[in-house]
Tab-separated table of C-alpha atoms and ligand atoms in Angstrom:
chain	number	residue	atom	x	y	z
A	1	MET	CA	68.207	140.041	58.516
A	2	LEU	CA	66.789	136.826	58.034
A	3	ARG	CA	66.040	136.083	54.229
A	4	VAL	CA	63.806	134.051	52.398
A	5	ARG	CA	62.053	131.538	54.632
A	6	PRO	CA	58.609	129.892	54.116
A	7	ARG	CA	55.969	132.021	56.335
A	8	ALA	CA	55.309	128.906	58.597
A	9	VAL	CA	58.819	128.408	59.373
A	10	ARG	CA	59.523	132.132	59.855
A	11	GLN	CA	56.749	132.177	62.538
A	12	SER	CA	58.174	129.274	64.423
A	13	LEU	CA	61.594	130.672	64.154
A	14	ALA	CA	60.659	134.103	65.265
A	15	SER	CA	60.382	133.033	69.140
A	16	TYR	CA	63.997	132.168	69.116
A	17	ILE	CA	65.828	134.466	66.472
A	18	THR	CA	67.139	137.072	68.942
A	19	PRO	CA	68.506	140.553	67.773
A	20	ALA	CA	72.085	139.255	68.464
A	21	ALA	CA	71.244	136.340	65.911
A	22	ARG	CA	69.935	138.480	63.530
A	23	ARG	CA	73.141	140.589	63.267
A	24	VAL	CA	75.089	137.398	62.233
A	25	PHE	CA	73.319	137.282	58.896
A	26	SER	CA	74.347	141.061	58.131
A	27	THR	CA	77.895	141.068	59.585
A	28	PRO	CA	80.827	141.200	57.141
A	29	ARG	CA	83.351	139.991	59.434
A	30	PRO	CA	84.555	136.324	59.918
A	31	LEU	CA	81.847	134.475	61.906
A	32	VAL	CA	83.146	132.779	65.197
A	33	VAL	CA	81.540	129.538	66.680
A	34	LEU	CA	81.903	128.086	69.940
A	35	GLY	CA	81.428	124.199	69.866
A	36	LEU	CA	80.852	121.740	72.806
A	37	GLU	CA	81.141	118.104	72.645
A	38	SER	CA	80.621	115.566	75.409
A	39	SER	CA	78.917	112.530	73.272
A	40	ALA	CA	81.227	109.897	74.940
A	41	ASP	CA	84.221	110.090	77.111
A	42	ASP	CA	85.880	113.308	76.083
A	43	THR	CA	84.866	116.706	77.313
A	44	CYS	CA	85.691	119.287	74.522
A	45	ALA	CA	85.239	122.856	73.886
A	46	ALA	CA	86.643	124.724	70.790
A	47	ILE	CA	86.170	127.970	68.809
A	48	VAL	CA	86.563	128.109	65.113
A	49	THR	CA	86.142	130.878	62.550
A	50	SER	CA	84.390	131.030	59.218
A	51	GLU	CA	88.081	131.477	57.871
A	52	ARG	CA	88.786	127.850	59.015
A	53	LYS	CA	91.012	129.095	61.927
A	54	ILE	CA	90.863	126.924	64.857
A	55	LEU	CA	91.413	129.588	67.604
A	56	ALA	CA	91.040	126.952	70.394
A	57	ASN	CA	90.747	123.135	70.658
A	58	VAL	CA	90.355	121.742	74.198
A	59	VAL	CA	90.002	118.206	74.837
A	60	LEU	CA	89.715	116.860	78.570
A	61	LYS	CA	89.951	113.078	78.649
A	62	GLN	CA	88.547	110.486	81.169
A	63	HIS	CA	90.458	107.338	80.541
A	64	ALA	CA	91.566	107.329	84.069
A	65	ILE	CA	87.809	106.841	85.204
A	66	HIS	CA	86.964	104.281	82.761
A	67	GLU	CA	90.012	101.879	82.202
A	68	SER	CA	89.078	99.795	85.177
A	69	PHE	CA	85.594	99.168	84.005
A	70	GLY	CA	87.047	98.032	80.752
A	71	GLY	CA	84.997	100.562	78.874
A	72	ILE	CA	82.985	103.812	79.278
A	73	HIS	CA	80.861	103.958	82.465
A	74	PRO	CA	77.777	106.184	81.328
A	75	LEU	CA	77.155	107.524	84.696
A	76	HIS	CA	80.730	108.436	85.685
A	77	ALA	CA	81.237	109.746	82.129
A	78	GLN	CA	78.234	112.100	82.619
A	79	GLU	CA	79.481	113.126	85.956
A	80	ALA	CA	83.090	113.837	84.645
A	81	HIS	CA	81.417	115.945	81.806
A	82	GLN	CA	79.486	118.028	84.443
A	83	ILE	CA	82.637	118.719	86.225
A	84	SER	CA	84.986	119.272	83.131
A	85	MET	CA	82.551	121.172	80.821
A	86	PRO	CA	82.783	124.517	82.688
A	87	VAL	CA	86.586	124.124	82.717
A	88	ALA	CA	86.826	123.335	78.888
A	89	ILE	CA	84.637	126.241	78.102
A	90	SER	CA	86.648	128.852	79.863
A	91	GLN	CA	90.039	127.439	78.940
A	92	ALA	CA	88.825	127.651	75.272
A	93	LEU	CA	87.683	131.373	75.553
A	94	ARG	CA	90.972	132.163	77.235
A	95	GLU	CA	93.076	130.450	74.693
A	96	ALA	CA	91.108	132.249	71.822
A	97	GLY	CA	91.412	135.502	73.819
A	98	LEU	CA	87.629	136.147	73.192
A	99	GLY	CA	84.919	137.027	75.372
A	100	VAL	CA	81.295	135.339	74.679
A	101	ASP	CA	80.319	138.655	73.358
A	102	ARG	CA	82.244	137.996	70.329
A	103	LEU	CA	80.835	134.745	69.636
A	104	ASP	CA	78.374	134.499	66.654
A	105	GLY	CA	76.877	131.209	67.568
A	106	VAL	CA	77.021	128.096	70.131
A	107	ALA	CA	77.222	124.759	68.653
A	108	PHE	CA	76.968	121.456	70.537
A	109	THR	CA	76.675	117.890	69.694
A	110	ARG	CA	72.896	116.975	69.723
A	111	GLY	CA	73.712	113.232	68.827
A	112	PRO	CA	74.266	110.276	68.410
A	113	GLY	CA	75.708	109.359	71.646
A	114	MET	CA	75.278	108.496	75.424
A	115	TYR	CA	71.955	110.228	76.283
A	116	GLY	CA	73.219	111.597	79.753
A	117	CYS	CA	76.558	112.604	78.384
A	118	LEU	CA	74.896	114.391	75.533
A	119	SER	CA	72.796	116.324	78.168
A	120	VAL	CA	75.932	118.043	79.446
A	121	CYS	CA	76.934	119.937	76.277
A	122	ALA	CA	73.273	120.299	75.350
A	123	GLY	CA	72.581	122.191	78.722
A	124	ALA	CA	75.646	124.220	78.598
A	125	ALA	CA	75.159	125.268	75.075
A	126	LYS	CA	71.489	126.032	75.749
A	127	ALA	CA	72.282	128.261	78.751
A	128	LEU	CA	75.083	130.090	76.951
A	129	ALA	CA	72.884	130.899	73.898
A	130	ALA	CA	70.101	131.841	76.225
A	131	ALA	CA	72.167	134.010	78.175
A	132	THR	CA	73.711	135.833	75.318
A	133	GLY	CA	71.050	135.639	72.512
A	134	LYS	CA	73.342	133.844	70.302
A	135	PRO	CA	72.114	131.415	67.749
A	136	LEU	CA	72.160	127.639	68.837
A	137	LEU	CA	73.336	125.002	66.722
A	138	GLY	CA	72.692	121.182	67.459
A	139	VAL	CA	75.181	119.368	65.464
A	140	HIS	CA	74.833	115.663	64.116
A	141	HIS	CA	78.275	114.115	65.562
A	142	MET	CA	78.905	111.913	62.519
A	143	GLN	CA	78.113	114.742	59.936
A	144	ALA	CA	80.781	116.569	61.757
A	145	HIS	CA	83.254	113.485	61.665
A	146	ALA	CA	82.490	113.380	57.919
A	147	LEU	CA	83.020	117.102	56.957
A	148	THR	CA	86.420	117.615	59.182
A	149	PRO	CA	88.316	117.261	56.167
A	150	PHE	CA	86.970	120.595	54.844
A	151	LEU	CA	87.998	122.360	58.131
A	152	THR	CA	91.523	120.749	57.768
A	153	ALA	CA	92.229	121.141	54.035
A	154	SER	CA	95.277	123.177	53.372
A	155	PRO	CA	97.605	124.050	50.604
A	156	VAL	CA	100.502	124.351	53.359
A	157	THR	CA	100.076	120.699	54.457
A	158	ASP	CA	98.839	119.187	51.063
A	159	ALA	CA	95.628	117.944	52.801
A	160	PRO	CA	93.169	117.915	50.003
A	161	THR	CA	89.748	119.617	49.993
A	162	PRO	CA	87.218	116.591	49.308
A	163	GLU	CA	84.868	117.078	46.360
A	164	PHE	CA	81.321	115.912	46.243
A	165	PRO	CA	80.099	113.176	45.725
A	166	PHE	CA	82.623	111.035	47.706
A	167	LEU	CA	82.584	107.813	49.910
A	168	THR	CA	83.052	108.306	53.470
A	169	LEU	CA	83.862	105.694	56.009
A	170	LEU	CA	83.120	106.791	59.635
A	171	LEU	CA	84.617	104.414	61.809
A	172	SER	CA	84.260	105.113	65.732
A	173	GLY	CA	83.490	103.700	69.016
A	174	GLY	CA	79.753	103.709	68.146
A	175	HIS	CA	79.485	103.212	64.317
A	176	THR	CA	80.984	101.587	61.313
A	177	LEU	CA	79.293	103.346	58.485
A	178	LEU	CA	80.059	103.375	54.741
A	179	LEU	CA	78.287	106.393	53.227
A	180	LEU	CA	77.839	108.213	49.717
A	181	ALA	CA	78.074	112.091	50.727
A	182	ARG	CA	76.409	114.123	48.062
A	183	SER	CA	76.687	117.545	49.689
A	184	VAL	CA	77.273	118.914	53.442
A	185	SER	CA	73.956	117.486	54.519
A	186	SER	CA	73.043	114.473	52.001
A	187	PHE	CA	74.319	111.163	53.190
A	188	SER	CA	73.201	107.853	52.009
A	189	ILE	CA	74.056	104.904	54.142
A	190	LEU	CA	75.645	102.035	51.909
A	191	ALA	CA	76.693	99.783	54.594
A	192	THR	CA	76.263	99.749	58.546
A	193	THR	CA	77.389	97.190	61.079
A	194	HIS	CA	74.833	94.277	62.006
A	195	ASP	CA	76.250	94.018	65.384
A	196	GLU	CA	78.954	95.910	67.286
A	197	SER	CA	81.206	98.751	65.760
A	198	ILE	CA	84.803	98.386	64.861
A	199	GLY	CA	85.977	100.734	67.657
A	200	ALA	CA	84.034	98.715	70.273
A	201	SER	CA	85.333	95.489	69.065
A	202	ILE	CA	88.852	97.086	69.002
A	203	ASP	CA	88.411	98.233	72.478
A	204	LYS	CA	87.251	94.965	73.963
A	205	VAL	CA	90.160	93.089	72.301
A	206	ALA	CA	92.586	95.545	73.820
A	207	ARG	CA	90.862	94.877	77.209
A	208	ASP	CA	90.645	91.017	76.725
A	209	LEU	CA	94.456	91.182	75.766
A	210	GLN	CA	95.125	93.036	78.886
A	211	ILE	CA	97.034	95.904	76.887
A	212	PRO	CA	97.383	99.017	79.173
A	213	TRP	CA	95.376	101.898	77.713
A	214	ALA	CA	98.527	104.245	78.766
A	215	LEU	CA	100.233	103.127	75.738
A	216	GLY	CA	97.923	104.640	73.570
A	217	ALA	CA	97.838	107.779	75.730
A	218	GLY	CA	94.523	106.739	77.267
A	219	SER	CA	93.020	105.213	74.179
A	220	PRO	CA	92.438	101.438	74.069
A	221	GLY	CA	92.512	101.469	70.182
A	222	ALA	CA	95.677	103.601	69.878
A	223	ALA	CA	97.078	101.104	72.704
A	224	LEU	CA	96.278	98.190	70.666
A	225	GLU	CA	97.896	99.803	67.460
A	226	ARG	CA	101.338	100.538	69.487
A	227	PHE	CA	101.233	97.176	70.847
A	228	ALA	CA	100.625	95.033	67.589
A	229	PHE	CA	102.526	97.151	65.148
A	230	PRO	CA	105.586	98.929	67.457
A	231	ASP	CA	107.339	99.372	64.200
A	232	GLY	CA	104.672	100.115	61.435
A	233	LEU	CA	103.090	97.671	59.111
A	234	ALA	CA	106.167	96.784	57.210
A	235	ALA	CA	108.398	95.637	60.145
A	236	SER	CA	105.478	93.545	61.280
A	237	SER	CA	105.334	90.637	58.548
A	238	SER	CA	107.975	88.457	59.829
A	239	PRO	CA	106.595	86.107	62.554
A	240	GLY	CA	108.592	85.557	65.710
A	241	ALA	CA	110.546	82.342	66.233
A	242	ASN	CA	108.857	79.152	67.690
A	243	LEU	CA	105.331	80.672	67.570
A	244	PRO	CA	102.183	78.801	66.625
A	245	PRO	CA	100.604	79.861	63.498
A	246	ALA	CA	98.819	83.116	63.580
A	247	PRO	CA	94.962	82.872	64.139
A	248	THR	CA	92.793	83.311	61.049
A	249	PHE	CA	89.447	85.005	61.078
A	250	THR	CA	86.338	84.301	58.764
A	251	GLN	CA	84.997	87.528	57.225
A	252	PRO	CA	81.098	87.780	57.517
A	253	PHE	CA	78.740	88.723	54.565
A	254	ALA	CA	80.862	88.025	51.539
A	255	ARG	CA	79.787	90.228	48.667
A	256	ARG	CA	77.248	92.239	50.663
A	257	LEU	CA	77.477	95.769	51.793
A	258	ALA	CA	77.380	95.099	55.627
A	259	PHE	CA	79.780	95.069	58.533
A	260	SER	CA	79.900	92.614	61.446
A	261	TYR	CA	82.670	92.624	64.126
A	262	ALA	CA	80.915	90.258	66.707
A	263	GLY	CA	82.091	87.188	64.968
A	264	LEU	CA	85.738	88.241	64.723
A	265	ARG	CA	85.777	89.253	68.330
A	266	SER	CA	84.136	86.006	69.479
A	267	ALA	CA	86.768	84.083	67.615
A	268	LEU	CA	89.315	85.731	69.570
A	269	THR	CA	87.550	85.072	72.770
A	270	ARG	CA	87.559	81.489	72.190
A	271	LEU	CA	91.327	81.527	71.276
A	272	LEU	CA	91.908	83.280	74.676
A	273	GLU	CA	90.067	80.573	76.447
A	274	SER	CA	92.526	77.964	75.551
A	275	GLU	CA	95.269	80.321	75.754
A	276	PRO	CA	94.904	82.706	78.722
A	277	PRO	CA	96.520	86.247	77.877
A	278	ALA	CA	97.961	86.245	81.459
A	279	GLU	CA	99.934	83.197	80.514
A	280	MET	CA	100.661	84.194	76.825
A	281	ALA	CA	104.271	85.206	75.802
A	282	GLU	CA	104.444	88.878	74.614
A	283	ALA	CA	105.522	87.644	71.144
A	284	ARG	CA	102.435	85.480	70.806
A	285	LYS	CA	100.098	88.117	72.159
A	286	ARG	CA	101.570	90.599	69.567
A	287	GLN	CA	100.939	88.044	66.959
A	288	VAL	CA	97.446	87.541	68.016
A	289	ALA	CA	96.810	91.388	68.288
A	290	ARG	CA	98.185	91.909	64.837
A	291	ALA	CA	96.001	89.099	63.152
A	292	PHE	CA	93.048	90.519	64.874
A	293	SER	CA	93.587	94.236	63.793
A	294	LEU	CA	94.518	93.111	59.933
A	295	ALA	CA	91.492	91.107	59.863
A	296	ALA	CA	89.091	94.158	61.235
A	297	PHE	CA	90.962	96.399	58.676
A	298	LYS	CA	90.552	93.961	55.860
A	299	GLN	CA	86.685	93.810	56.129
A	300	ILE	CA	86.674	97.589	55.736
A	301	GLU	CA	88.983	97.394	52.539
A	302	ASP	CA	86.854	94.590	51.048
A	303	LYS	CA	83.759	96.456	51.570
A	304	VAL	CA	84.963	100.018	50.134
A	305	VAL	CA	86.363	97.887	46.988
A	306	PHE	CA	83.111	96.137	46.753
A	307	ALA	CA	81.023	99.163	46.975
A	308	LEU	CA	83.379	101.056	44.150
A	309	GLU	CA	82.861	97.899	42.035
A	310	LYS	CA	79.009	97.843	42.620
A	311	MET	CA	78.768	101.492	41.753
A	312	ARG	CA	80.804	101.175	38.478
A	313	GLU	CA	78.644	97.930	37.573
A	314	GLU	CA	75.472	99.970	38.021
A	315	GLY	CA	76.813	102.834	35.922
A	316	GLN	CA	76.500	105.290	39.036
A	317	ASP	CA	78.574	108.604	38.722
A	318	PRO	CA	82.068	107.787	39.922
A	319	VAL	CA	82.848	109.095	43.163
A	320	ARG	CA	85.646	111.979	43.539
A	321	GLY	CA	87.441	110.350	46.678
A	322	LEU	CA	87.188	108.397	49.878
A	323	VAL	CA	86.944	110.310	53.128
A	324	VAL	CA	87.984	108.315	56.400
A	325	SER	CA	87.240	109.725	59.707
A	326	GLY	CA	86.205	108.814	63.162
A	327	GLY	CA	88.637	107.593	65.951
A	328	VAL	CA	89.573	104.331	64.334
A	329	ALA	CA	90.507	106.271	61.138
A	330	SER	CA	93.704	107.793	63.305
A	331	ASN	CA	95.327	104.181	63.126
A	332	LEU	CA	98.222	104.512	60.652
A	333	ILE	CA	98.083	100.867	59.713
A	334	LEU	CA	94.592	101.121	58.687
A	335	ARG	CA	95.604	104.133	56.453
A	336	GLU	CA	98.477	102.422	54.837
A	337	ARG	CA	96.479	99.195	54.229
A	338	LEU	CA	93.577	101.096	52.686
A	339	ARG	CA	95.776	103.025	50.305
A	340	LEU	CA	97.830	99.749	49.236
A	341	ARG	CA	94.277	97.721	48.574
A	342	LEU	CA	92.857	100.848	46.485
A	343	ASP	CA	96.007	100.797	44.333
A	344	LYS	CA	95.774	97.023	43.755
A	345	ALA	CA	92.166	97.009	43.314
A	346	GLY	CA	92.284	99.399	40.403
A	347	TRP	CA	91.812	102.856	41.933
A	348	PRO	CA	95.153	104.237	42.312
A	349	ASP	CA	94.121	107.860	41.522
A	350	LEU	CA	90.969	107.994	44.186
A	351	PRO	CA	92.112	110.591	46.607
A	352	LEU	CA	91.994	109.105	50.056
A	353	ILE	CA	91.557	111.660	52.607
A	354	PHE	CA	91.919	111.358	56.347
A	355	PRO	CA	91.671	114.230	58.823
A	356	PRO	CA	95.015	114.662	61.072
A	357	PRO	CA	94.683	111.926	63.635
A	358	ALA	CA	93.976	114.401	66.443
A	359	LEU	CA	90.907	115.469	64.623
A	360	CYS	CA	89.954	111.832	63.854
A	361	THR	CA	89.049	111.433	67.653
A	362	ASP	CA	86.303	113.225	69.092
A	363	ASN	CA	86.756	117.035	69.457
A	364	ALA	CA	84.645	120.204	69.399
A	365	ALA	CA	86.435	121.818	66.559
A	366	MET	CA	84.491	119.616	64.021
A	367	ILE	CA	81.115	120.566	65.837
A	368	ALA	CA	82.011	124.280	65.777
A	369	TYR	CA	82.689	123.927	62.106
A	370	VAL	CA	79.496	122.372	61.206
A	371	GLY	CA	77.721	124.631	63.471
A	372	LEU	CA	79.224	127.578	61.420
A	373	LEU	CA	78.033	125.842	58.101
A	374	ARG	CA	74.678	125.785	59.584
A	375	LEU	CA	74.811	129.246	60.805
A	376	GLN	CA	75.935	130.463	57.480
A	377	ARG	CA	72.678	128.918	55.880
A	378	GLY	CA	70.401	130.246	58.931
A	379	LEU	CA	69.566	126.688	60.181
A	380	ILE	CA	69.316	127.485	63.958
A	381	ASP	CA	67.773	125.538	66.547
A	382	PRO	CA	65.309	126.611	69.071
A	383	LEU	CA	66.288	126.781	72.784
A	384	THR	CA	63.708	123.886	73.446
A	385	VAL	CA	65.774	121.513	71.068
A	386	MET	CA	66.656	118.222	72.844
A	387	GLN	CA	69.746	115.743	72.601
A	388	ARG	CA	68.984	112.578	70.403
A	389	SER	CA	71.046	109.604	71.592
A	390	LYS	CA	69.822	107.658	68.266
A	391	TRP	CA	69.966	109.959	65.079
A	392	PRO	CA	70.350	108.547	61.603
A	393	ILE	CA	72.838	110.439	59.560
A	394	ASP	CA	70.332	110.640	56.627
A	395	GLU	CA	68.359	112.720	58.832
A	396	CYS	CA	71.096	115.250	60.124
A	397	GLU	CA	69.285	118.264	58.726
A	398	ALA	CA	65.767	116.924	58.346
A	399	ASP	CA	64.480	119.360	60.902
A	400	PHE	CA	65.248	122.202	58.374
A	401	ALA	CA	63.643	120.283	55.279
A	402	ASP	CA	61.238	123.156	54.792
A	403	VAL	CA	63.759	125.913	55.284
A	404	ALA	CA	65.045	127.726	52.316
A	405	PRO	CA	68.720	127.949	53.033
A	406	ILE	CA	70.470	131.261	52.964
A	407	LYS	CA	73.346	131.122	50.692
A	408	ALA	CA	76.747	130.739	52.300
A	409	LYS	CA	78.722	133.951	52.014
A	410	SER	CA	82.016	132.753	53.067
A	411	PRO	CA	84.243	131.399	50.241
A	412	SER	CA	85.734	128.642	52.376
A	413	ALA	CA	82.332	126.962	52.679
A	414	PRO	CA	81.785	123.735	50.810
A	415	ALA	CA	78.981	123.915	48.217
A	416	VAL	CA	75.794	122.897	49.683
B	501	KG4	O1	85.267	108.961	67.189
B	501	KG4	P1	85.601	108.567	68.651
B	501	KG4	O2	86.749	109.501	69.061
B	501	KG4	O3	84.460	108.527	69.592
B	501	KG4	C1	83.148	108.031	69.093
B	501	KG4	O4	82.512	108.901	68.469
B	501	KG4	O5	83.145	106.752	69.492
B	501	KG4	O6	86.149	107.134	68.460
B	501	KG4	C2	86.531	106.414	69.443
B	501	KG4	C3	87.026	104.910	68.919
B	501	KG4	C4	87.349	104.070	70.188
B	501	KG4	O7	87.040	102.920	69.820
B	501	KG4	C5	88.929	104.297	70.293
B	501	KG4	O8	89.565	103.050	70.993
B	501	KG4	C6	89.140	104.128	68.503
B	501	KG4	O9	88.184	105.056	68.283
B	501	KG4	N1	90.533	104.536	68.419
B	501	KG4	C7	91.440	103.787	67.601
B	501	KG4	C8	92.617	104.519	67.674
B	501	KG4	N2	92.399	105.667	68.287
B	501	KG4	C9	91.184	105.784	68.618
B	501	KG4	N3	91.145	102.782	66.948
B	501	KG4	C10	92.307	102.101	66.310
B	501	KG4	N4	93.562	102.648	66.404
B	501	KG4	C11	93.601	103.899	67.112
B	501	KG4	N5	94.820	104.563	66.774
B	502	ZN	ZN1	83.146	110.374	67.285
């Protein structure tokens, strides 16, 4: 039975809360949610339980289609999602050993992302929800990246559970965000990019330096990391013999909470005009790739330290950790540099929390998990809900502002 809801909302929910959806709120067994993701170039389906077990996590990549375009081609991506989504869904159900009747909800990435790409997971989820009567949950992609560490926290692997309030860095192909997270649904934007994202600039640099994506198993960012730091951070400090000085990059917005990557990248473009990559010696190319990567990460480190200092000066409550997620957060050099910088700047005890690399990049397990958190609070979308290519994270649950949430039953759910 649905519980406490203002009358107006209860009436508007009546049309899409089906008998199957009502059963969810009275069931004592763990809930099971199917998540679908197709906001960019990965077609994903995953099944997650309210006990935080990932029963299936299917990711079908499209890099073979996009590499020749030097980036994601929106129409080809949409078409590939249309071909792959049914495959991903049936594979996830098979791996989990479940039929659709066992699902308690269907979650999908509602946004932000590429509109046509989002329409594929939205359409598939709506059709499944309509056919089965299961609740539909349209999830904010960046909220899902930010909350992934709650899904992956484990005493076995020592992965800590974040505690609110914490800072969140979301570093992906579309975003460069520094947020203050106060609860699972309350995020304030402290800094965002004024031009392109860190992921987009990394991808373009990998393309301009002609680094094959295969080096990073299909990801240009991972390829740039492997190429620039084949032996890790420590081994990369000595310059090769007879190399010109490494390029230097001017950082934007000194002492302001704002990111910008266009300047760094155009400095690199200018360098490549005088030293075409096709004629560059491998060692020089590596030196340039390293210098760019370290400058890109330094900007992240600077802004985090600046935000921490600013919050302290303003007498704000201290944050209890820094969560870093999104595809770029899988970069091991960035992880190491951030820890070193926090230690040096006077925050050696601040927990620095990254999801495992495979769950930093796009996946549907994070979508299913946030769908579960929503389901447990009774925050369900109508079947008429539409995808949103632009969707600010501070509005991630704004549609439910008038709904009194149902108290989460599961002890594994973070406080709301
Ligand atoms: O979160 P994500 O998988 O998709 C979006 O929501 O955009 O992030 C993709 C971005 C791409 O720019 C990709 O090249 C970058 O994350 N990326 C990396 C690494 N792995 C993926 N960037 C740097 N180092 C990596 N190891
Ligand atoms: Zn993402």
